[in-house]
Amino acid sequence: MSAPSSIPTASSAPPAPSVPGRRVRRRRDDTRLALLFILPATVGLVAFYFWPLVRGIWLSFTSWDLLSPAEFVGLDNYRTMVADPVFWNAVRVTLLYVVINIGLQTVLALLIAVLMQRLSRSVLLRSLVLAPYLVSNVVAALVFLWILDFQLGIGNQLLAWVGLDRIGFFTSETWAIPTIAVVNVWRHMGYTALLIFAGLQAISPTTYEAARVDGASETRMFFGITLPLLRPILGLVLIISVIGSFQVFDTVAVTTNGGPVDASRVLQLYIYDKAFAQFDFGYASALSVAMLLILVVVTFFQYRVTRAGQTDLN
């Protein structure tokens, strides 16, 4: 019988001692690589968001017409804004648009998302739902401007064929804002539906199966399971939609340009008019700061009410 070999095998060899210096050096290299990757985004954030924000706040305390140096005027722009009836009308019109747009868009997007979840998860169907979002706001506005034209639009032609009076969708003080809201609902509804649909994927099917065993109907499961578990996603969707709705501009500029009689002059259009039509950049900056403060307050309120940072999925 041969003697056992004294040569240690690979499996019996002791582990190599760790080298603290090498581990620290690798961690430093990873940190430098991460900073290198986020550098372009950081430069863009500072150049196109942070610096314009700081400069806009500074310009709100000045009088500047773009051609002469800015003159510091303190709170004069804000005092003028408080006493400006056009500003308050723009705020009222914008809030009306936001309420109509968010209400219709959220309800319809939620309905579409639930139907996709229940009936079909086809990729082709999702592509069709998202298709309107790929159309630019200007193109969508022009198409609906032709469709809803008072004399030649097919929409009013259909109303006349069924015996109803023609409607000035973009020329009526009553219909201008609701029509613009519907145009933007048509364009953004599919994108919002896909966001909600993604949230539905996180809900376990066993939850619905257990509810069916207990005899729950589809309506009961929707209000008792789907809506509560979708709360974080719905909170995110509402925050994004409200911020986007407050910044509506191109659809209004193409269709009504603020008319008739300021009935559709939203706040963003008023800011544009003050800055680039009247060259009052100081006052326009003050209006922009006011809209920023409104959005901060509304977003904070939405976040607290919807409890978007909490979830019941755990």
mmCIF file of N, CA and C in Angstrom, residues 77-90 270 274 283 287:
data_model
loop_
_atom_site.group_PDB
_atom_site.id
_atom_site.type_symbol
_atom_site.label_atom_id
_atom_site.label_comp_id
_atom_site.label_asym_id
_atom_site.label_seq_id
_atom_site.Cartn_x
_atom_site.Cartn_y
_atom_site.Cartn_z
ATOM 1 N N ASN A 77 -42.737 93.358 -9.366
ATOM 2 C CA ASN A 77 -43.388 92.416 -10.284
ATOM 3 C C ASN A 77 -44.445 91.586 -9.559
ATOM 4 N N TYR A 78 -44.160 91.206 -8.338
ATOM 5 C CA TYR A 78 -45.121 90.397 -7.588
ATOM 6 C C TYR A 78 -46.328 91.236 -7.147
ATOM 7 N N ARG A 79 -46.090 92.491 -6.825
ATOM 8 C CA ARG A 79 -47.230 93.365 -6.504
ATOM 9 C C ARG A 79 -48.109 93.565 -7.731
ATOM 10 N N THR A 80 -47.485 93.743 -8.889
ATOM 11 C CA THR A 80 -48.262 93.881 -10.123
ATOM 12 C C THR A 80 -49.043 92.606 -10.422
ATOM 13 N N MET A 81 -48.431 91.465 -10.158
ATOM 14 C CA MET A 81 -49.086 90.187 -10.433
ATOM 15 C C MET A 81 -50.311 89.996 -9.550
ATOM 16 N N VAL A 82 -50.222 90.356 -8.285
ATOM 17 C CA VAL A 82 -51.360 90.189 -7.370
ATOM 18 C C VAL A 82 -52.548 91.023 -7.823
ATOM 19 N N ALA A 83 -52.272 92.198 -8.405
ATOM 20 C CA ALA A 83 -53.354 93.080 -8.855
ATOM 21 C C ALA A 83 -53.697 92.904 -10.324
ATOM 22 N N ASP A 84 -53.155 91.876 -10.977
ATOM 23 C CA ASP A 84 -53.358 91.671 -12.412
ATOM 24 C C ASP A 84 -54.561 90.755 -12.638
ATOM 25 N N PRO A 85 -55.670 91.267 -13.182
ATOM 26 C CA PRO A 85 -56.839 90.408 -13.408
ATOM 27 C C PRO A 85 -56.601 89.348 -14.482
ATOM 28 N N VAL A 86 -55.722 89.643 -15.450
ATOM 29 C CA VAL A 86 -55.437 88.658 -16.499
ATOM 30 C C VAL A 86 -54.711 87.452 -15.899
ATOM 31 N N PHE A 87 -53.831 87.708 -14.941
ATOM 32 C CA PHE A 87 -53.130 86.605 -14.272
ATOM 33 C C PHE A 87 -54.117 85.701 -13.547
ATOM 34 N N TRP A 88 -55.023 86.278 -12.788
ATOM 35 C CA TRP A 88 -55.983 85.463 -12.033
ATOM 36 C C TRP A 88 -56.936 84.732 -12.964
ATOM 37 N N ASN A 89 -57.271 85.358 -14.095
ATOM 38 C CA ASN A 89 -58.090 84.657 -15.077
ATOM 39 C C ASN A 89 -57.321 83.482 -15.675
ATOM 40 N N ALA A 90 -56.023 83.669 -15.926
ATOM 41 C CA ALA A 90 -55.198 82.580 -16.460
ATOM 42 C C ALA A 90 -55.096 81.435 -15.461
ATOM 43 N N TYR A 270 -49.856 82.916 -21.161
ATOM 44 C CA TYR A 270 -49.716 84.288 -20.663
ATOM 45 C C TYR A 270 -48.243 84.602 -20.395
ATOM 46 N N LYS A 274 -46.104 87.553 -22.328
ATOM 47 C CA LYS A 274 -45.389 88.623 -21.627
ATOM 48 C C LYS A 274 -43.906 88.638 -21.989
ATOM 49 N N TYR A 283 -41.386 90.443 -15.499
ATOM 50 C CA TYR A 283 -42.723 90.062 -15.073
ATOM 51 C C TYR A 283 -43.037 88.619 -15.466
ATOM 52 N N LEU A 287 -44.187 85.500 -13.056
ATOM 53 C CA LEU A 287 -45.306 84.585 -13.331
ATOM 54 C C LEU A 287 -44.840 83.131 -13.307
#
